[in-house]
Amino acid sequence: MKTKALIFDLDGVIVDTAKFHFVAWQRLAKKIGVHFTEKENEQLKGVSRVKSLEKILKWGNKTISDELFHQLMDEKNKDYLNLVYAMTTDDILPGVRAFLDAAKADGHKIALGSASKNAKTILNAVQLLDMFDVIIDGNQVTKGKPDPEGFLKAAEQSGYSPEESFVFEDSIAGIQAANTGGMTSIGIGDKSTLAEADYCFKGFLELDYAAFQTLETKLNINTL
Ligand code: BG6
Ligand code: MG
């Protein structure tokens, strides 16, 4: 079976925004007297804004009113967006642009499967909006990662089955979503953190399009 739909997470896969989320959440957490580590931050990757704040409050044993909860989410998002607005094409992660160009030229459907409600703003800032045939972001899903809802929608709207789809993800929750959804999961990042991924690469310099084609051919032969 030829794998046809390529579903990309956004933050930490296409663009280097994972570090902005970390900075903005840490600044907010500090204000309410909660401290969390880079290791704990792995649990926030891929997870919606609401769930992220719930986790942070749990780590700090804090209970707050709904009103303050919404205020804090807004505050974090404003802080995060100030970092995003300064982005340019230079913030596309290394090798990504060449990979997307080659994959598209080779006839793959290019889809986004992101938890972010800011996805279109970010793609626009780095001039990649037109690259995507399908965009599923935080505004189109009711269940966040690790639920596969977003990836299933992305595969369906690309016109392919989950088995015909690859998911590229930097988060543990996203890899679990891809695995549950029946796609081939490709971890982008650290192998030990993303141990549940079917395959793992440091980034799109290691996984350039030629390396991807080798992997695709191997998989297609194995599933014939
Ligand atoms: C994911 C990020 O892509 O989007 C998470 O990995 C983030 O860190 C989530 O919380 C929601 O993003 P946003 O931009 O809607 O707050
Ligand atoms: Mg991510």
PDB file of C-alpha atoms and ligand atoms in Angstrom:
ATOM      1  CA  MET A   1       0.000   0.000   0.000  1.00  0.00           C
ATOM      2  CA  LYS A   2       1.432   3.391  -0.929  1.00  0.00           C
ATOM      3  CA  THR A   3       1.402   5.896   1.882  1.00  0.00           C
ATOM      4  CA  LYS A   4      -0.059   9.109   0.584  1.00  0.00           C
ATOM      5  CA  ALA A   5      -1.108  11.558   3.273  1.00  0.00           C
ATOM      6  CA  LEU A   6       1.573  13.248   5.332  1.00  0.00           C
ATOM      7  CA  ILE A   7       0.146  14.790   8.492  1.00  0.00           C
ATOM      8  CA  PHE A   8       2.370  17.263  10.302  1.00  0.00           C
ATOM      9  CA  ASP A   9       2.090  18.603  13.800  1.00  0.00           C
ATOM     10  CA  LEU A  10       2.973  22.316  13.862  1.00  0.00           C
ATOM     11  CA  ASP A  11       4.651  23.449  17.087  1.00  0.00           C
ATOM     12  CA  GLY A  12       8.084  21.832  17.366  1.00  0.00           C
ATOM     13  CA  VAL A  13       7.820  20.027  14.007  1.00  0.00           C
ATOM     14  CA  ILE A  14       7.318  22.711  11.338  1.00  0.00           C
ATOM     15  CA  VAL A  15       8.299  25.734  13.414  1.00  0.00           C
ATOM     16  CA  ASP A  16      10.321  26.269  16.544  1.00  0.00           C
ATOM     17  CA  THR A  17       7.365  27.487  18.626  1.00  0.00           C
ATOM     18  CA  ALA A  18       7.584  24.736  21.278  1.00  0.00           C
ATOM     19  CA  LYS A  19      10.186  26.905  23.019  1.00  0.00           C
ATOM     20  CA  PHE A  20       7.787  29.908  22.982  1.00  0.00           C
ATOM     21  CA  HIS A  21       5.018  27.821  24.589  1.00  0.00           C
ATOM     22  CA  PHE A  22       7.514  26.727  27.263  1.00  0.00           C
ATOM     23  CA  VAL A  23       8.688  30.302  27.947  1.00  0.00           C
ATOM     24  CA  ALA A  24       5.116  31.686  28.113  1.00  0.00           C
ATOM     25  CA  TRP A  25       3.800  28.890  30.372  1.00  0.00           C
ATOM     26  CA  GLN A  26       6.821  29.148  32.665  1.00  0.00           C
ATOM     27  CA  ARG A  27       6.407  32.918  33.019  1.00  0.00           C
ATOM     28  CA  LEU A  28       2.721  32.459  33.839  1.00  0.00           C
ATOM     29  CA  ALA A  29       3.331  29.585  36.252  1.00  0.00           C
ATOM     30  CA  LYS A  30       5.954  31.618  38.107  1.00  0.00           C
ATOM     31  CA  LYS A  31       3.410  34.406  38.645  1.00  0.00           C
ATOM     32  CA  ILE A  32       1.072  31.998  40.429  1.00  0.00           C
ATOM     33  CA  GLY A  33       3.905  30.363  42.364  1.00  0.00           C
ATOM     34  CA  VAL A  34       4.250  27.135  40.390  1.00  0.00           C
ATOM     35  CA  HIS A  35       7.554  25.822  39.075  1.00  0.00           C
ATOM     36  CA  PHE A  36       7.936  23.074  36.515  1.00  0.00           C
ATOM     37  CA  THR A  37      10.892  21.535  34.757  1.00  0.00           C
ATOM     38  CA  GLU A  38      11.770  21.002  31.110  1.00  0.00           C
ATOM     39  CA  LYS A  39      11.040  17.305  31.644  1.00  0.00           C
ATOM     40  CA  GLU A  40       7.527  18.097  32.958  1.00  0.00           C
ATOM     41  CA  ASN A  41       7.097  20.430  29.988  1.00  0.00           C
ATOM     42  CA  GLU A  42       7.180  17.352  27.709  1.00  0.00           C
ATOM     43  CA  GLN A  43       3.727  16.561  29.134  1.00  0.00           C
ATOM     44  CA  LEU A  44       2.435  19.935  27.929  1.00  0.00           C
ATOM     45  CA  LYS A  45       3.569  19.417  24.332  1.00  0.00           C
ATOM     46  CA  GLY A  46       0.711  18.610  21.962  1.00  0.00           C
ATOM     47  CA  VAL A  47      -1.815  19.268  24.716  1.00  0.00           C
ATOM     48  CA  SER A  48      -4.515  21.968  24.422  1.00  0.00           C
ATOM     49  CA  ARG A  49      -4.298  25.307  26.199  1.00  0.00           C
ATOM     50  CA  VAL A  50      -7.010  24.309  28.715  1.00  0.00           C
ATOM     51  CA  LYS A  51      -5.419  20.944  29.533  1.00  0.00           C
ATOM     52  CA  SER A  52      -1.974  22.547  29.833  1.00  0.00           C
ATOM     53  CA  LEU A  53      -3.168  25.020  32.477  1.00  0.00           C
ATOM     54  CA  GLU A  54      -5.038  22.229  34.297  1.00  0.00           C
ATOM     55  CA  LYS A  55      -1.790  20.244  34.482  1.00  0.00           C
ATOM     56  CA  ILE A  56       0.241  23.233  35.718  1.00  0.00           C
ATOM     57  CA  LEU A  57      -2.316  23.957  38.459  1.00  0.00           C
ATOM     58  CA  LYS A  58      -2.274  20.295  39.471  1.00  0.00           C
ATOM     59  CA  TRP A  59       1.541  20.286  39.702  1.00  0.00           C
ATOM     60  CA  GLY A  60       1.308  23.291  42.054  1.00  0.00           C
ATOM     61  CA  ASN A  61      -1.711  21.977  43.993  1.00  0.00           C
ATOM     62  CA  LYS A  62      -3.625  25.144  43.104  1.00  0.00           C
ATOM     63  CA  THR A  63      -7.372  25.556  42.811  1.00  0.00           C
ATOM     64  CA  ILE A  64      -8.664  28.727  41.158  1.00  0.00           C
ATOM     65  CA  SER A  65     -11.990  30.178  39.976  1.00  0.00           C
ATOM     66  CA  ASP A  66     -13.190  29.680  36.400  1.00  0.00           C
ATOM     67  CA  GLU A  67     -12.845  33.406  35.866  1.00  0.00           C
ATOM     68  CA  LEU A  68      -9.190  33.440  36.882  1.00  0.00           C
ATOM     69  CA  PHE A  69      -8.590  30.269  34.844  1.00  0.00           C
ATOM     70  CA  HIS A  70      -9.779  32.047  31.684  1.00  0.00           C
ATOM     71  CA  GLN A  71      -7.852  35.184  32.569  1.00  0.00           C
ATOM     72  CA  LEU A  72      -4.632  33.159  32.937  1.00  0.00           C
ATOM     73  CA  MET A  73      -5.183  31.362  29.628  1.00  0.00           C
ATOM     74  CA  ASP A  74      -5.663  34.710  27.882  1.00  0.00           C
ATOM     75  CA  GLU A  75      -2.572  36.103  29.533  1.00  0.00           C
ATOM     76  CA  LYS A  76      -0.446  33.155  28.431  1.00  0.00           C
ATOM     77  CA  ASN A  77      -1.779  33.370  24.897  1.00  0.00           C
ATOM     78  CA  LYS A  78      -1.065  37.101  24.621  1.00  0.00           C
ATOM     79  CA  ASP A  79       2.477  36.563  25.876  1.00  0.00           C
ATOM     80  CA  TYR A  80       2.913  33.644  23.434  1.00  0.00           C
ATOM     81  CA  LEU A  81       1.504  35.614  20.487  1.00  0.00           C
ATOM     82  CA  ASN A  82       3.920  38.481  21.127  1.00  0.00           C
ATOM     83  CA  LEU A  83       6.696  35.959  20.533  1.00  0.00           C
ATOM     84  CA  VAL A  84       4.899  34.537  17.469  1.00  0.00           C
ATOM     85  CA  TYR A  85       4.306  37.911  15.804  1.00  0.00           C
ATOM     86  CA  ALA A  86       8.057  38.407  15.539  1.00  0.00           C
ATOM     87  CA  MET A  87       8.435  35.179  13.538  1.00  0.00           C
ATOM     88  CA  THR A  88       9.685  35.064   9.964  1.00  0.00           C
ATOM     89  CA  THR A  89      10.525  32.321   7.453  1.00  0.00           C
ATOM     90  CA  ASP A  90      13.798  31.922   9.399  1.00  0.00           C
ATOM     91  CA  ASP A  91      11.791  30.256  12.163  1.00  0.00           C
ATOM     92  CA  ILE A  92      10.853  27.288   9.981  1.00  0.00           C
ATOM     93  CA  LEU A  93      12.820  24.378  11.415  1.00  0.00           C
ATOM     94  CA  PRO A  94      15.866  23.222   9.398  1.00  0.00           C
ATOM     95  CA  GLY A  95      15.095  21.006   6.418  1.00  0.00           C
ATOM     96  CA  VAL A  96      11.310  21.404   6.691  1.00  0.00           C
ATOM     97  CA  ARG A  97      10.785  23.656   3.671  1.00  0.00           C
ATOM     98  CA  ALA A  98      12.814  21.372   1.369  1.00  0.00           C
ATOM     99  CA  PHE A  99      11.005  18.290   2.711  1.00  0.00           C
ATOM    100  CA  LEU A 100       7.554  19.827   2.142  1.00  0.00           C
ATOM    101  CA  ASP A 101       8.454  21.020  -1.367  1.00  0.00           C
ATOM    102  CA  ALA A 102       9.757  17.576  -2.362  1.00  0.00           C
ATOM    103  CA  ALA A 103       6.831  15.679  -0.798  1.00  0.00           C
ATOM    104  CA  LYS A 104       4.284  17.889  -2.515  1.00  0.00           C
ATOM    105  CA  ALA A 105       6.041  17.653  -5.872  1.00  0.00           C
ATOM    106  CA  ASP A 106       6.047  13.867  -5.421  1.00  0.00           C
ATOM    107  CA  GLY A 107       2.236  13.836  -5.129  1.00  0.00           C
ATOM    108  CA  HIS A 108       1.687  13.513  -1.400  1.00  0.00           C
ATOM    109  CA  LYS A 109      -1.174  15.319   0.306  1.00  0.00           C
ATOM    110  CA  ILE A 110       0.213  17.701   2.924  1.00  0.00           C
ATOM    111  CA  ALA A 111      -1.967  18.037   6.024  1.00  0.00           C
ATOM    112  CA  LEU A 112      -1.691  19.797   9.351  1.00  0.00           C
ATOM    113  CA  GLY A 113      -2.819  18.087  12.554  1.00  0.00           C
ATOM    114  CA  SER A 114      -2.224  20.600  15.337  1.00  0.00           C
ATOM    115  CA  ALA A 115      -3.808  21.283  18.730  1.00  0.00           C
ATOM    116  CA  SER A 116      -3.127  24.989  18.340  1.00  0.00           C
ATOM    117  CA  LYS A 117      -5.864  27.540  17.835  1.00  0.00           C
ATOM    118  CA  ASN A 118      -3.147  29.869  16.527  1.00  0.00           C
ATOM    119  CA  ALA A 119      -2.072  27.507  13.729  1.00  0.00           C
ATOM    120  CA  LYS A 120      -3.179  29.645  10.768  1.00  0.00           C
ATOM    121  CA  THR A 121      -1.635  32.792  12.270  1.00  0.00           C
ATOM    122  CA  ILE A 122       1.677  30.959  12.627  1.00  0.00           C
ATOM    123  CA  LEU A 123       1.596  29.374   9.145  1.00  0.00           C
ATOM    124  CA  ASN A 124       0.826  32.782   7.744  1.00  0.00           C
ATOM    125  CA  ALA A 125       3.719  34.393   9.637  1.00  0.00           C
ATOM    126  CA  VAL A 126       6.187  31.897   8.180  1.00  0.00           C
ATOM    127  CA  GLN A 127       4.516  31.944   4.723  1.00  0.00           C
ATOM    128  CA  LEU A 128       3.567  28.261   4.702  1.00  0.00           C
ATOM    129  CA  LEU A 129      -0.220  28.582   4.662  1.00  0.00           C
ATOM    130  CA  ASP A 130      -0.479  27.714   0.945  1.00  0.00           C
ATOM    131  CA  MET A 131       1.622  24.588   1.362  1.00  0.00           C
ATOM    132  CA  PHE A 132      -1.129  22.711   3.218  1.00  0.00           C
ATOM    133  CA  ASP A 133      -3.902  20.890   1.365  1.00  0.00           C
ATOM    134  CA  VAL A 134      -5.740  20.237   4.632  1.00  0.00           C
ATOM    135  CA  ILE A 135      -5.599  22.115   7.933  1.00  0.00           C
ATOM    136  CA  ILE A 136      -6.978  20.592  11.115  1.00  0.00           C
ATOM    137  CA  ASP A 137      -6.176  22.698  14.163  1.00  0.00           C
ATOM    138  CA  GLY A 138      -7.442  23.318  17.685  1.00  0.00           C
ATOM    139  CA  ASN A 139     -10.571  24.981  16.333  1.00  0.00           C
ATOM    140  CA  GLN A 140     -11.771  21.814  14.594  1.00  0.00           C
ATOM    141  CA  VAL A 141     -11.354  19.194  17.304  1.00  0.00           C
ATOM    142  CA  THR A 142     -13.364  18.459  20.412  1.00  0.00           C
ATOM    143  CA  LYS A 143     -10.970  15.858  21.796  1.00  0.00           C
ATOM    144  CA  GLY A 144      -7.300  16.776  22.053  1.00  0.00           C
ATOM    145  CA  LYS A 145      -4.260  14.541  21.634  1.00  0.00           C
ATOM    146  CA  PRO A 146      -3.713  11.741  22.697  1.00  0.00           C
ATOM    147  CA  ASP A 147      -7.165  11.255  21.183  1.00  0.00           C
ATOM    148  CA  PRO A 148      -6.717  10.627  17.426  1.00  0.00           C
ATOM    149  CA  GLU A 149      -9.718  12.772  16.368  1.00  0.00           C
ATOM    150  CA  GLY A 150      -7.622  15.494  14.711  1.00  0.00           C
ATOM    151  CA  PHE A 151      -5.371  13.085  12.807  1.00  0.00           C
ATOM    152  CA  LEU A 152      -8.354  10.984  11.685  1.00  0.00           C
ATOM    153  CA  LYS A 153     -10.020  14.120  10.332  1.00  0.00           C
ATOM    154  CA  ALA A 154      -6.786  15.155   8.601  1.00  0.00           C
ATOM    155  CA  ALA A 155      -6.451  11.734   6.922  1.00  0.00           C
ATOM    156  CA  GLU A 156     -10.098  11.676   5.894  1.00  0.00           C
ATOM    157  CA  GLN A 157     -10.013  15.181   4.437  1.00  0.00           C
ATOM    158  CA  SER A 158      -6.825  14.273   2.568  1.00  0.00           C
ATOM    159  CA  GLY A 159      -8.779  11.410   0.983  1.00  0.00           C
ATOM    160  CA  TYR A 160      -6.716   8.572   2.490  1.00  0.00           C
ATOM    161  CA  SER A 161      -7.117   5.966   5.216  1.00  0.00           C
ATOM    162  CA  PRO A 162      -5.098   6.127   8.456  1.00  0.00           C
ATOM    163  CA  GLU A 163      -3.004   3.198   7.150  1.00  0.00           C
ATOM    164  CA  GLU A 164      -2.085   5.319   4.148  1.00  0.00           C
ATOM    165  CA  SER A 165      -0.977   8.190   6.398  1.00  0.00           C
ATOM    166  CA  PHE A 166       2.210   9.195   8.178  1.00  0.00           C
ATOM    167  CA  VAL A 167       2.149  11.478  11.228  1.00  0.00           C
ATOM    168  CA  PHE A 168       5.144  13.651  12.147  1.00  0.00           C
ATOM    169  CA  GLU A 169       5.103  14.630  15.829  1.00  0.00           C
ATOM    170  CA  ASP A 170       7.362  16.015  18.553  1.00  0.00           C
ATOM    171  CA  SER A 171       5.033  15.251  21.471  1.00  0.00           C
ATOM    172  CA  ILE A 172       4.363  12.097  23.459  1.00  0.00           C
ATOM    173  CA  ALA A 173       0.600  12.810  23.325  1.00  0.00           C
ATOM    174  CA  GLY A 174       0.756  13.215  19.527  1.00  0.00           C
ATOM    175  CA  ILE A 175       2.651   9.972  18.990  1.00  0.00           C
ATOM    176  CA  GLN A 176       0.054   8.166  21.104  1.00  0.00           C
ATOM    177  CA  ALA A 177      -2.716   9.786  19.026  1.00  0.00           C
ATOM    178  CA  ALA A 178      -1.114   8.621  15.762  1.00  0.00           C
ATOM    179  CA  ASN A 179      -0.593   5.097  17.088  1.00  0.00           C
ATOM    180  CA  THR A 180      -4.199   4.858  18.319  1.00  0.00           C
ATOM    181  CA  GLY A 181      -5.421   6.268  15.002  1.00  0.00           C
ATOM    182  CA  GLY A 182      -3.600   3.585  13.009  1.00  0.00           C
ATOM    183  CA  MET A 183      -1.114   5.863  11.212  1.00  0.00           C
ATOM    184  CA  THR A 184       2.630   5.317  10.998  1.00  0.00           C
ATOM    185  CA  SER A 185       4.097   7.567  13.700  1.00  0.00           C
ATOM    186  CA  ILE A 186       7.342   9.427  13.098  1.00  0.00           C
ATOM    187  CA  GLY A 187       8.830  11.058  16.176  1.00  0.00           C
ATOM    188  CA  ILE A 188      10.706  14.298  15.582  1.00  0.00           C
ATOM    189  CA  GLY A 189      13.038  14.828  18.513  1.00  0.00           C
ATOM    190  CA  ASP A 190      14.602  12.760  21.230  1.00  0.00           C
ATOM    191  CA  LYS A 191      14.375   8.959  20.842  1.00  0.00           C
ATOM    192  CA  SER A 192      14.071   8.187  24.544  1.00  0.00           C
ATOM    193  CA  THR A 193      11.290  10.783  25.049  1.00  0.00           C
ATOM    194  CA  LEU A 194       9.411   9.565  21.952  1.00  0.00           C
ATOM    195  CA  ALA A 195      10.023   5.858  22.586  1.00  0.00           C
ATOM    196  CA  GLU A 196       6.470   4.966  21.504  1.00  0.00           C
ATOM    197  CA  ALA A 197       7.015   6.267  17.945  1.00  0.00           C
ATOM    198  CA  ASP A 198       7.321   3.743  15.099  1.00  0.00           C
ATOM    199  CA  TYR A 199      10.404   5.647  13.903  1.00  0.00           C
ATOM    200  CA  CYS A 200      12.266   8.616  15.326  1.00  0.00           C
ATOM    201  CA  PHE A 201      14.528  11.261  13.779  1.00  0.00           C
ATOM    202  CA  LYS A 202      16.200  14.328  15.276  1.00  0.00           C
ATOM    203  CA  GLY A 203      14.651  16.563  12.617  1.00  0.00           C
ATOM    204  CA  PHE A 204      14.241  17.061   8.890  1.00  0.00           C
ATOM    205  CA  LEU A 205      17.954  17.302   8.230  1.00  0.00           C
ATOM    206  CA  GLU A 206      18.361  13.716   9.397  1.00  0.00           C
ATOM    207  CA  LEU A 207      15.034  12.767   7.802  1.00  0.00           C
ATOM    208  CA  ASP A 208      15.476  14.473   4.447  1.00  0.00           C
ATOM    209  CA  TYR A 209      13.138  13.504   1.613  1.00  0.00           C
ATOM    210  CA  ALA A 210      15.514  10.857   0.256  1.00  0.00           C
ATOM    211  CA  ALA A 211      15.655   9.163   3.695  1.00  0.00           C
ATOM    212  CA  PHE A 212      11.882   9.353   3.910  1.00  0.00           C
ATOM    213  CA  GLN A 213      11.489   7.699   0.502  1.00  0.00           C
ATOM    214  CA  THR A 214      13.743   4.850   1.630  1.00  0.00           C
ATOM    215  CA  LEU A 215      11.552   4.372   4.700  1.00  0.00           C
ATOM    216  CA  GLU A 216       8.382   4.582   2.638  1.00  0.00           C
ATOM    217  CA  THR A 217       9.651   1.993   0.150  1.00  0.00           C
ATOM    218  CA  LYS A 218      10.607  -0.367   2.979  1.00  0.00           C
ATOM    219  CA  LEU A 219       7.152  -0.036   4.534  1.00  0.00           C
ATOM    220  CA  ASN A 220       5.345  -0.471   1.241  1.00  0.00           C
ATOM    221  CA  ILE A 221       7.284  -3.663   0.517  1.00  0.00           C
ATOM    222  CA  ASN A 222       6.499  -5.003   3.999  1.00  0.00           C
ATOM    223  CA  THR A 223       2.780  -4.341   3.665  1.00  0.00           C
ATOM    224  CA  LEU A 224       2.345  -5.695   0.141  1.00  0.00           C
TER     225      LEU A 224
HETATM  226  C1  BG6 B   1       0.243  22.406  20.610  1.00  0.00           C
HETATM  227  C2  BG6 B   1       1.407  22.739  21.517  1.00  0.00           C
HETATM  228  O1  BG6 B   1       0.679  22.331  19.294  1.00  0.00           O
HETATM  229  O2  BG6 B   1      -0.774  23.400  20.713  1.00  0.00           O
HETATM  230  C3  BG6 B   1       0.917  22.955  22.955  1.00  0.00           C
HETATM  231  O3  BG6 B   1       2.340  21.688  21.492  1.00  0.00           O
HETATM  232  C4  BG6 B   1      -0.187  24.004  22.972  1.00  0.00           C
HETATM  233  O4  BG6 B   1       2.017  23.364  23.740  1.00  0.00           O
HETATM  234  C5  BG6 B   1      -1.310  23.596  22.016  1.00  0.00           C
HETATM  235  O5  BG6 B   1      -0.717  24.141  24.282  1.00  0.00           O
HETATM  236  C6  BG6 B   1      -2.417  24.632  21.950  1.00  0.00           C
HETATM  237  O6  BG6 B   1      -1.907  25.773  21.321  1.00  0.00           O
HETATM  238  P1  BG6 B   1      -2.542  27.219  21.352  1.00  0.00           P
HETATM  239  O7  BG6 B   1      -1.671  27.986  20.369  1.00  0.00           O
HETATM  240  O8  BG6 B   1      -3.954  27.104  20.892  1.00  0.00           O
HETATM  241  O9  BG6 B   1      -2.452  27.723  22.753  1.00  0.00           O
HETATM  242 MG    MG B   2       4.230  19.757  18.715  1.00  0.00          MG
END
